[in-house]
Every structure is written in structure tokens, then in C-alpha cells.
PDB file of C-alpha atoms and ligand atoms in Angstrom:
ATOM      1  CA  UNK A   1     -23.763  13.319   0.191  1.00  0.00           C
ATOM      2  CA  UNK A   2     -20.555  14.488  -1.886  1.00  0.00           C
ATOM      3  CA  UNK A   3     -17.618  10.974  -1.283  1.00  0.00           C
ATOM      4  CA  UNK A   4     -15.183  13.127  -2.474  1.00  0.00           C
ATOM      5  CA  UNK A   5     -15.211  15.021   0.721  1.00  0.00           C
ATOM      6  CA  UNK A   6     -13.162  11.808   2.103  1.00  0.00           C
ATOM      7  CA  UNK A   7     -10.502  12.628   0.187  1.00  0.00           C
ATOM      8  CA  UNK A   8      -9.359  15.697   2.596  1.00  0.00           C
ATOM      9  CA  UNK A   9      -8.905  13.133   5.375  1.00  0.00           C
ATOM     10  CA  UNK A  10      -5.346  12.454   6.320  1.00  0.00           C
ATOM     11  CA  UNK A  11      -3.234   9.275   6.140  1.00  0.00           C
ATOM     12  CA  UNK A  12       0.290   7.941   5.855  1.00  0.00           C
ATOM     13  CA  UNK A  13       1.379   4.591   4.021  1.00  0.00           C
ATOM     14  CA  UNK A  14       2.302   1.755   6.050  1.00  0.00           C
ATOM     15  CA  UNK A  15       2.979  -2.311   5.788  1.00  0.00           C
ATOM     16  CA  UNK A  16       1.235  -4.179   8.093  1.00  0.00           C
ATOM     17  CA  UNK A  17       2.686  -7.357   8.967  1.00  0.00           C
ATOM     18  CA  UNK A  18       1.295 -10.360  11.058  1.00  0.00           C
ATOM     19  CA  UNK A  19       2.410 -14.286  11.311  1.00  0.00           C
ATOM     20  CA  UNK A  20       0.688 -17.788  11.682  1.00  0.00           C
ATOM     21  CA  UNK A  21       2.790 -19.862  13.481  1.00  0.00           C
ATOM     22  CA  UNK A  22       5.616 -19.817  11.085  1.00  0.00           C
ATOM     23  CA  UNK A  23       4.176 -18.268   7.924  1.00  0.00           C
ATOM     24  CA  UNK A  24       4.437 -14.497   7.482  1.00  0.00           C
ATOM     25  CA  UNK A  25       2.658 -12.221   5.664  1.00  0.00           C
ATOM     26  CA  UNK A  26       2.288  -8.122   5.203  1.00  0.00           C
ATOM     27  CA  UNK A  27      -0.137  -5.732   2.871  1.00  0.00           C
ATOM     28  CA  UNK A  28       0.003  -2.086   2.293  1.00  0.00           C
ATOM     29  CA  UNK A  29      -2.192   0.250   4.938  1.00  0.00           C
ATOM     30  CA  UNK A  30      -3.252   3.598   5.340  1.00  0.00           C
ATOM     31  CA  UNK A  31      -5.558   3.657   8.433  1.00  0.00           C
ATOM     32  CA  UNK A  32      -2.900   3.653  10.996  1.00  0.00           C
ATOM     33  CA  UNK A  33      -3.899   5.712  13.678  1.00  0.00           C
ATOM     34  CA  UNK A  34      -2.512   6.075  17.341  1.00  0.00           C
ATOM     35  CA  UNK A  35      -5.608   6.151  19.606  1.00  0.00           C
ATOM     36  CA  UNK A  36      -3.918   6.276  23.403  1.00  0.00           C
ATOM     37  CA  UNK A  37      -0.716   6.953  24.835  1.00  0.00           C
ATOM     38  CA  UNK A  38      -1.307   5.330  28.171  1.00  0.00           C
ATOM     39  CA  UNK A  39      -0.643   2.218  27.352  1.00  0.00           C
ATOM     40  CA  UNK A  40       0.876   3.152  23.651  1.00  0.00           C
ATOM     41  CA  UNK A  41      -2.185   1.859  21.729  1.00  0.00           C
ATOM     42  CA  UNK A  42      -2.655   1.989  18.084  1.00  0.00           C
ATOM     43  CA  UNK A  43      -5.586   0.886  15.253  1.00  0.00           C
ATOM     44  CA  UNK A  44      -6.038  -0.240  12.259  1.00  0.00           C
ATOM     45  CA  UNK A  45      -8.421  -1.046   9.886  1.00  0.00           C
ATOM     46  CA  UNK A  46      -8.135  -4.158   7.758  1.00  0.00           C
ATOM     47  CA  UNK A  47      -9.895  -5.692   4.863  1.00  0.00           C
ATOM     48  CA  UNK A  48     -11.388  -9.307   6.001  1.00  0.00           C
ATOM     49  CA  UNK A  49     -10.553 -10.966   2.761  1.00  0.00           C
ATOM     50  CA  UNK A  50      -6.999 -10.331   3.309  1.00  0.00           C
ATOM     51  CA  UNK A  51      -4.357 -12.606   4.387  1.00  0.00           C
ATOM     52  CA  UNK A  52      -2.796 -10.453   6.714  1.00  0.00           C
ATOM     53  CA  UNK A  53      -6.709 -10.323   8.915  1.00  0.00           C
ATOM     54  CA  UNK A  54      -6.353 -14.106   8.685  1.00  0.00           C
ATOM     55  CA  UNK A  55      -2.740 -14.005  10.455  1.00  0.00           C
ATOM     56  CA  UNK A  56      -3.893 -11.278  12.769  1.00  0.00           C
ATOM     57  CA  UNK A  57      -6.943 -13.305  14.332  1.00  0.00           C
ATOM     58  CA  UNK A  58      -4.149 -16.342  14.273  1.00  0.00           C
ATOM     59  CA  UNK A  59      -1.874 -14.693  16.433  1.00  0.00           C
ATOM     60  CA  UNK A  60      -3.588 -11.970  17.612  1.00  0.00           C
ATOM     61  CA  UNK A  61      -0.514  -9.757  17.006  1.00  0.00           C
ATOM     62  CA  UNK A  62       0.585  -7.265  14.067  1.00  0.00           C
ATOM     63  CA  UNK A  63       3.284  -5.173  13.433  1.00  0.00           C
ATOM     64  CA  UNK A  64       3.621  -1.329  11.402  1.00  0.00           C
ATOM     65  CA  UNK A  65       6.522  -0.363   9.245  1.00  0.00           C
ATOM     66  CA  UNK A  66       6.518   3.189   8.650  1.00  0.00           C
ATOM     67  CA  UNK A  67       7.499   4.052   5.194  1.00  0.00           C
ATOM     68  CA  UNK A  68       9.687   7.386   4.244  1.00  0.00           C
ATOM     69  CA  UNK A  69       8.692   9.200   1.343  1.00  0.00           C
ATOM     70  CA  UNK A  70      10.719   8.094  -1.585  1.00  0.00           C
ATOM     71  CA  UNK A  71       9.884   4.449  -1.096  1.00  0.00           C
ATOM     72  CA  UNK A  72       9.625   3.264  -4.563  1.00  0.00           C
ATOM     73  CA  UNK A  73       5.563   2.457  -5.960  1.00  0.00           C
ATOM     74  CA  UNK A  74       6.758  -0.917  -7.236  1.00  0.00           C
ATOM     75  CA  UNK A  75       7.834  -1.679  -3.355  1.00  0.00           C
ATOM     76  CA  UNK A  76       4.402  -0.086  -2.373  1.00  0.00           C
ATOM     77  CA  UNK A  77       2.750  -2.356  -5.087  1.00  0.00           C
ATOM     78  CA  UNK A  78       4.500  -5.563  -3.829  1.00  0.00           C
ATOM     79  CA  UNK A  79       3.000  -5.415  -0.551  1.00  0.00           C
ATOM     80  CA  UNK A  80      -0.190  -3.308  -1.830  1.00  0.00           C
ATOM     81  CA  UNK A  81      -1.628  -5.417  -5.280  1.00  0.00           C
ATOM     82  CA  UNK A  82      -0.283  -8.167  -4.970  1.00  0.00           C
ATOM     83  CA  UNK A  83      -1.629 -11.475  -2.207  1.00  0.00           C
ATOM     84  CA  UNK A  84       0.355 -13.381  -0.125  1.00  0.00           C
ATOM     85  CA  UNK A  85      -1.637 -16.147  -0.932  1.00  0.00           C
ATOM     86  CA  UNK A  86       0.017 -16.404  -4.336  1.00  0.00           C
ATOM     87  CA  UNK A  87       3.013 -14.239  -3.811  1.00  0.00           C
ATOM     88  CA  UNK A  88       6.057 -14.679  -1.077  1.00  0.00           C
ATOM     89  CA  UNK A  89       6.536 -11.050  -0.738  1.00  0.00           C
ATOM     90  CA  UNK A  90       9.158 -11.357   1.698  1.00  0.00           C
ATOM     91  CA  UNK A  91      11.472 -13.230  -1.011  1.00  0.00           C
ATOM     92  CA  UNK A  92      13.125 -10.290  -1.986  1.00  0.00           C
ATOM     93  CA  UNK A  93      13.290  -7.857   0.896  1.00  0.00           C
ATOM     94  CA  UNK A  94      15.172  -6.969   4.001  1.00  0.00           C
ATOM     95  CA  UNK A  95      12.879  -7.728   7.205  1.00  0.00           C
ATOM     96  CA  UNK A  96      13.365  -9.418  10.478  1.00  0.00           C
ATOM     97  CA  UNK A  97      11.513 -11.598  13.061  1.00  0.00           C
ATOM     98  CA  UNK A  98      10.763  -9.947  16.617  1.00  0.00           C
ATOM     99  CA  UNK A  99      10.288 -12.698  19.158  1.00  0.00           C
ATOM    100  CA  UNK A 100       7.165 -13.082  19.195  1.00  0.00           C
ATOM    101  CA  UNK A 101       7.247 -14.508  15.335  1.00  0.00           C
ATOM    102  CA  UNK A 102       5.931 -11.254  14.399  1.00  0.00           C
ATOM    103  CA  UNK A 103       7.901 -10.105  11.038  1.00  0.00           C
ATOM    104  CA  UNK A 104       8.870  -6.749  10.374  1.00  0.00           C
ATOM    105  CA  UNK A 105       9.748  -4.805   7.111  1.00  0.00           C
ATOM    106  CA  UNK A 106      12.690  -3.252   7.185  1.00  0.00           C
ATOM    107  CA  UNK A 107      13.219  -2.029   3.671  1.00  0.00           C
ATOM    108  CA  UNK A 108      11.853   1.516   3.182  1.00  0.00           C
ATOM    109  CA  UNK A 109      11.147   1.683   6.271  1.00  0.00           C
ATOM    110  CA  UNK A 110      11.671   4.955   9.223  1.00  0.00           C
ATOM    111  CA  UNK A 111      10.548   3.009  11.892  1.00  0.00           C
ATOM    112  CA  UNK A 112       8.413   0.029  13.247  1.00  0.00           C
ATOM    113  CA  UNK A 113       5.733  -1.000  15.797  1.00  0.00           C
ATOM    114  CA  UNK A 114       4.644  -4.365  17.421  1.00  0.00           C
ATOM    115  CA  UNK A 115       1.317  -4.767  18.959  1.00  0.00           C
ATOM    116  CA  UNK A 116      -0.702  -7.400  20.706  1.00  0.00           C
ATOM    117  CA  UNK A 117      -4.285  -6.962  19.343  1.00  0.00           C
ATOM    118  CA  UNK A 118      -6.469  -6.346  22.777  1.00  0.00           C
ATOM    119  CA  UNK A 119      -9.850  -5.270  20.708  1.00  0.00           C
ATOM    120  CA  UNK A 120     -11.566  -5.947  17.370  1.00  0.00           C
ATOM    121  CA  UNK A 121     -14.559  -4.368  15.860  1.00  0.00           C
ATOM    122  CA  UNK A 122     -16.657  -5.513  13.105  1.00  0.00           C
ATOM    123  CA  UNK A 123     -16.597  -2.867  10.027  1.00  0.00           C
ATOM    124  CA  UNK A 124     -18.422  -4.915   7.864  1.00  0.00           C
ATOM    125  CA  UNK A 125     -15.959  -5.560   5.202  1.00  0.00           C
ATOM    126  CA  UNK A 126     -13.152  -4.203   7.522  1.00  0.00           C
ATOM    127  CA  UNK A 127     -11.734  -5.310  10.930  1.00  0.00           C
ATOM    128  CA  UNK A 128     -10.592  -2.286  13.068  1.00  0.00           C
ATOM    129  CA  UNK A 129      -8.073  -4.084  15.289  1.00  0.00           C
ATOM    130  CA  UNK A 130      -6.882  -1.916  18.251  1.00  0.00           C
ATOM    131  CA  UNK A 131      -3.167  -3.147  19.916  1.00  0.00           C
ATOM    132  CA  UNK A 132      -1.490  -1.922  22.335  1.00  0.00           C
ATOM    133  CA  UNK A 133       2.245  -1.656  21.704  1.00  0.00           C
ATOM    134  CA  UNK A 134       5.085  -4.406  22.725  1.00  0.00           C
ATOM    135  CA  UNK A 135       7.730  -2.887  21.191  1.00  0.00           C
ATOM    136  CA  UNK A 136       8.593  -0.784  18.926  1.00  0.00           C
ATOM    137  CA  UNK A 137      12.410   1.427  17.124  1.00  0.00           C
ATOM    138  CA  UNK A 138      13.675   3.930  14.967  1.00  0.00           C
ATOM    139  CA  UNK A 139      15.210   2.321  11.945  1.00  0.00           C
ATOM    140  CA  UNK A 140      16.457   5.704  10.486  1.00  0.00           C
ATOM    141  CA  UNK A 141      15.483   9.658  10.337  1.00  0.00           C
ATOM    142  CA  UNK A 142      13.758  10.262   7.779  1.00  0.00           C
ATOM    143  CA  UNK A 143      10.256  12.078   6.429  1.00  0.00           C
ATOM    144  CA  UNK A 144       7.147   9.341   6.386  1.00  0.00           C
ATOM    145  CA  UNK A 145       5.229   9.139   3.149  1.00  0.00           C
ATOM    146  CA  UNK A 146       1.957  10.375   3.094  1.00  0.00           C
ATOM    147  CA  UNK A 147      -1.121   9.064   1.454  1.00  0.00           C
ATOM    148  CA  UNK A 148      -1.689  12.595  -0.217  1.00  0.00           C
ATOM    149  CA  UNK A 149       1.989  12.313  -1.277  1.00  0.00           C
ATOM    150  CA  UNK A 150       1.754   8.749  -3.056  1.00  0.00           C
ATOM    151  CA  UNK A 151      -1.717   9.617  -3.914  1.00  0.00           C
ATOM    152  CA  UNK A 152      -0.695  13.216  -6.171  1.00  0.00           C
ATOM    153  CA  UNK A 153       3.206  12.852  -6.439  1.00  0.00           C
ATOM    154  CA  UNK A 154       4.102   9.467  -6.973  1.00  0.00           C
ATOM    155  CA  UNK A 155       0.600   8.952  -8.624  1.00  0.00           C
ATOM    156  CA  UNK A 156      -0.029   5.579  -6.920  1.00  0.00           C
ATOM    157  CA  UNK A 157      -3.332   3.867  -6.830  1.00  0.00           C
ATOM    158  CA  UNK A 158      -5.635   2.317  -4.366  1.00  0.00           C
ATOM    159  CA  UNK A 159      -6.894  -0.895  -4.486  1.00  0.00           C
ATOM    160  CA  UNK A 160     -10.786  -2.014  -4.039  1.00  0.00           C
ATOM    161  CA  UNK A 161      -9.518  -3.600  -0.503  1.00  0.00           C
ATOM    162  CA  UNK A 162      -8.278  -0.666   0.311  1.00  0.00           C
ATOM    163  CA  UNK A 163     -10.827   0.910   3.498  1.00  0.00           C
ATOM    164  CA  UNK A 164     -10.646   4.466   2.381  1.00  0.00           C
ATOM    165  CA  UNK A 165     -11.204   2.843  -1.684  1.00  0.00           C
ATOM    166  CA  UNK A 166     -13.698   5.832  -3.187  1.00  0.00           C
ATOM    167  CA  UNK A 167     -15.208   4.803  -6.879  1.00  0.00           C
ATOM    168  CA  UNK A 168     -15.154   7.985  -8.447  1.00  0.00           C
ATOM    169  CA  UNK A 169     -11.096   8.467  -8.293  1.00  0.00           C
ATOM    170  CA  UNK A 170     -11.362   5.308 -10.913  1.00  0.00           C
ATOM    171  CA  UNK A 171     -10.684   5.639 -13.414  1.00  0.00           C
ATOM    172  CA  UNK A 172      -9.152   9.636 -13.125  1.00  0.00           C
ATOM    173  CA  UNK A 173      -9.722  11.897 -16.028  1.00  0.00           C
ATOM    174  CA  UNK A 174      -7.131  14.456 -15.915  1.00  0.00           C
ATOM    175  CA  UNK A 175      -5.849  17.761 -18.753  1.00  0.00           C
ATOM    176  CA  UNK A 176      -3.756  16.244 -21.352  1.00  0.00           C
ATOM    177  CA  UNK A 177      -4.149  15.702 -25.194  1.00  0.00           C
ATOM    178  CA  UNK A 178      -1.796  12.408 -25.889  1.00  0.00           C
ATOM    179  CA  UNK A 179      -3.774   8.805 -25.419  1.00  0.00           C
ATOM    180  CA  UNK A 180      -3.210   7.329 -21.699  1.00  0.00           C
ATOM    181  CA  UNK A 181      -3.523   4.309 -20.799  1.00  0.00           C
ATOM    182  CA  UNK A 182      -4.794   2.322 -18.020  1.00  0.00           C
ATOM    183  CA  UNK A 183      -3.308  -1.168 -15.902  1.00  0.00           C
ATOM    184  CA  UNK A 184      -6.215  -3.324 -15.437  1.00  0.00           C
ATOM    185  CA  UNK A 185      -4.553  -4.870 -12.492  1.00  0.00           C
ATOM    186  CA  UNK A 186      -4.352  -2.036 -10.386  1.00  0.00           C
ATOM    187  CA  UNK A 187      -5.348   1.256 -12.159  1.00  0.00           C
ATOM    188  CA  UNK A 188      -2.059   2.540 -12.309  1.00  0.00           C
ATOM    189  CA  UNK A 189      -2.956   5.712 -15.658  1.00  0.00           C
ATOM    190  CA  UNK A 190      -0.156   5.684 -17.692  1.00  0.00           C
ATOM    191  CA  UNK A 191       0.117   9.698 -18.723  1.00  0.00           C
ATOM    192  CA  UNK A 192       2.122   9.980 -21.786  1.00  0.00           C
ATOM    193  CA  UNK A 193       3.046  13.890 -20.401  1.00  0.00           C
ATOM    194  CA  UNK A 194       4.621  13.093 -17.091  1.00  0.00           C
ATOM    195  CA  UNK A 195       6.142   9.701 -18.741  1.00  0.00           C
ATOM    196  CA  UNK A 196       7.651   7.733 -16.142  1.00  0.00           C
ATOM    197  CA  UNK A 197      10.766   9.328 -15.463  1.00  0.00           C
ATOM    198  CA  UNK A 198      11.705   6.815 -12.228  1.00  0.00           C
ATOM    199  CA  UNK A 199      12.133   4.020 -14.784  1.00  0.00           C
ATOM    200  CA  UNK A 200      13.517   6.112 -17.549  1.00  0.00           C
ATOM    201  CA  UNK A 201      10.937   7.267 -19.388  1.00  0.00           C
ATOM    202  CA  UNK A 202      10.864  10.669 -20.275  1.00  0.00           C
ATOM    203  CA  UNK A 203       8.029  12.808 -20.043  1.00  0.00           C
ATOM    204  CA  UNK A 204       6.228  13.285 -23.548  1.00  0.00           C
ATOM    205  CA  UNK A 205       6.664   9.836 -24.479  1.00  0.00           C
ATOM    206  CA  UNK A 206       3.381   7.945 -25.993  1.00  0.00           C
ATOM    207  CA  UNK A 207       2.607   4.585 -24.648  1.00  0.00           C
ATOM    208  CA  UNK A 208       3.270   2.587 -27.986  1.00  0.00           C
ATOM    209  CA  UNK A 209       7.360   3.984 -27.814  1.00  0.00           C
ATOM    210  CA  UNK A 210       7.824   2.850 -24.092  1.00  0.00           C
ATOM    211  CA  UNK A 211       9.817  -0.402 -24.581  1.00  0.00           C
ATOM    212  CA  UNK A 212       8.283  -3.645 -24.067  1.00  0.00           C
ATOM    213  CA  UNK A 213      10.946  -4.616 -21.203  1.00  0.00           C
ATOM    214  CA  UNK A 214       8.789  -1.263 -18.915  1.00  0.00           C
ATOM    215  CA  UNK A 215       6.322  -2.783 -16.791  1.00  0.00           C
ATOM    216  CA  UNK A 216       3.183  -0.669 -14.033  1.00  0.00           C
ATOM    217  CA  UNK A 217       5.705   1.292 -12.002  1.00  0.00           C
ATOM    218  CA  UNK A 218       2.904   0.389  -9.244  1.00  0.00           C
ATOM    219  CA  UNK A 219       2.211  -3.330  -9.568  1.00  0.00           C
ATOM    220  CA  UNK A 220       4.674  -4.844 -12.034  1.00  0.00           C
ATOM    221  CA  UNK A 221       2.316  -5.924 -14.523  1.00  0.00           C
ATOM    222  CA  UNK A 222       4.017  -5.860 -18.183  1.00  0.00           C
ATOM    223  CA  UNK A 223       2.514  -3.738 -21.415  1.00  0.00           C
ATOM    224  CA  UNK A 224      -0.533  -5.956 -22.568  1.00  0.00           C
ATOM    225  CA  UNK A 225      -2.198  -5.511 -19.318  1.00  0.00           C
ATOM    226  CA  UNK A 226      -2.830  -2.255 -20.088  1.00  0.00           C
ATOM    227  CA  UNK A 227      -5.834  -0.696 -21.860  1.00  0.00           C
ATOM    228  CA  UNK A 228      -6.955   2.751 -23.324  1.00  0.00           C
ATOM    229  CA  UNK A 229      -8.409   4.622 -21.094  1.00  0.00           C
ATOM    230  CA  UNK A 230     -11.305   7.294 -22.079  1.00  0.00           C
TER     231      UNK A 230
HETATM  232 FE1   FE B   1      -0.451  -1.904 -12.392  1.00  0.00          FE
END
């Protein structure tokens, strides 16, 4: 069996949100998949350990944000590396409350979908819920990010939670003569030759002249959490 045929499967990058009772909660997805039209019904797969599976089997509701494609990675790594167990990552954000409790990101964000969970099946370390749709609107036109997109553009990572998580892309080796570097919280490579131009770092610069103030344009972690890699 070659894994690395997975990677030609297609996904786009979405927050999944959910409540209990008052408390909210959302994590980065890419399984979101429309699987009927009649009722609107939609899936997704979602890691059990998660806070956001824990809110889902509370309330048996969820809801998608659909995010364009120049979301920023630190957003994606907010609600993609970090828990909401030890992190409010609503603190900072724009998102609002549907009436059924249900929160929904707003930030970033084409378009949104609420669901009432109507089936669950047991993926082992995954839950694929299935909901059908209670409401859903455009928030603005735009073009949806891709997984391929953050995966090969923005050069985002994917966490070990993640369902479509494949060992060998960790940790990449890629052309390139100048020392990279690797986060050890989420695998973000630091390539001196593409630099980090979004948070003004030019391509060509070597890891030991970025200034201490940069931090993992994926996850936020600062300079000593990051390691040679190779
Ligand atoms: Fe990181």
C-alpha cells in the first residue's frame, strides 16, 4: 500500500464549532463533506479527544465556517494547534451565537452552516457525525481555501488529530541548501529560502537573523521552540 496516494484526495479548511450549554468551543477541519441535498445534510469527521466531539455529543449540534483563501495560518493555527481546554479561542475574534447556542466564526469566514447531528459513526479514533442543516448564510463572496492551497501555498501543517494526518509528510525534506528549522509544536519548517514574507521576513533570510519578537506563522510558538531539522 503507497499512504501517499491520500494525498490526491480533496478537501477545503473549515472551523467547526459546537456549544455545551453556555461554553463554546471550535477546531480547525478538513473533512467537510455535503452528503444529501434532500434534507441539506452534511458530515464530518472529528477526532474523539477533541473538545469540540465533547460539545457535539453535548448538544448534539455543530456549526461550519467556511474559510476564504487568504485567511491568515496564525488564525488557522488558533483554532487548529491550539485546545480549547487551555485556550479561549473566541477571546479575540469576531463570531456570533445562532439561537440554538450554537457559535459561529465569523472572522475569515465566506459563509456558515448549522446542523443538528441526526447520525454518528464510530471511526475508531474519529466520530463521523452526519447533520442535517438548520440554517445556514453567505457572509461574503469570496474563493474558499483549500486544503491543497494551505497545504503547498501557505505551507501550513497538520496536526496528529487531524483525520486525514499521514506520517510520512513529517517531517518534509524539501531542495534547499541553507539550515531549516522545525516548530516542535506543530511542525510548521521554517525554510530560510521562502523566509516568511507575511510577517516580514524576506526570503533568503537564515533562521538565527529572524528577530526574536517573530514567532510559527502557524501556531504562535516563539524562536526556542524550534529545532534543526535534518
Ligand atoms: Fe508552530
Amino acid at each position: 500500500m503507497d499512504p501517499n496516494v491520500l494525498h490526491n484526495i480533496s478537501y477545503g479548511i473549515y472551523i467547526v464549532s459546537s456549544n455545551k450549554n453556555e461554553a463554546i468551543n471550535g477546531q480547525i477541519a478538513n473533512t467537510v463533506f455535503q452528503v444529501a441535498s434532500e434534507p441539506a445534510t452534511i458530515a464530518v469527521s472529528i477526532n474523539k479527544e477533541n473538545l469540540t466531539h465533547e460539545f457535539m455529543l453535548s448538544s448534539s449540534q455543530f456549526s461550519v465556517s467556511i474559510l476564504e483563501e487568504n485567511t491568515p495560518l496564525n488564525f488557522i493555527g488558533l483554532f487548529g494547534f491550539r485546545s480549547g481546554r487551555t485556550a479561549d479561542k473566541f477571546k479575540d475574534i469576531k463570531f456570533k451565537k445562532l439561537s440554538s447556542g450554537c457559535p459561529v466564526v465569523l472572522d475569515n469566514t465566506l459563509g456558515y452552516i448549522e446542523a443538528r447531528i441526526v447520525k454518528k459513526l464510530d471511526c475508531g479514533t474519529h466520530t463521523l457525525f452526519v447533520g442535517e442543516m438548520t440554517e445556514s448564510a453567505m457572509v461574503k463572496a469570496g474563493k474558499p481555501m483549500t486544503y491543497e492551497y494551505y497545504h503547498m501555498i501557505k505551507r501550513g501543517t497538520t496536526p496528529k488529530s487531524a483525520p486525514t494526518f499521514i506520517k510520512e509528510e513529517l517531517p518534509g525534506k524539501k531542495e534547499g541548501t541553507m539550515q531549516k528549522y522545525r516548530c516542535v509544536v506543530c511542525n510548521y519548517i521554517y525554510d530560510p529560502a521562502a523566509g516568511d514574507p507575511d510577517n516580514g521576513v524576506q526570503p533568503g533570510t537564515p533562521f538565527e537573523k529572524i528577530p526574536d519578537t517573530w514567532v510559527c506563522p502557524v501556531c504562535g510558538a516563539d524562536k526556542s521552540q524550534f529545532v534543526k531539522e535534518g
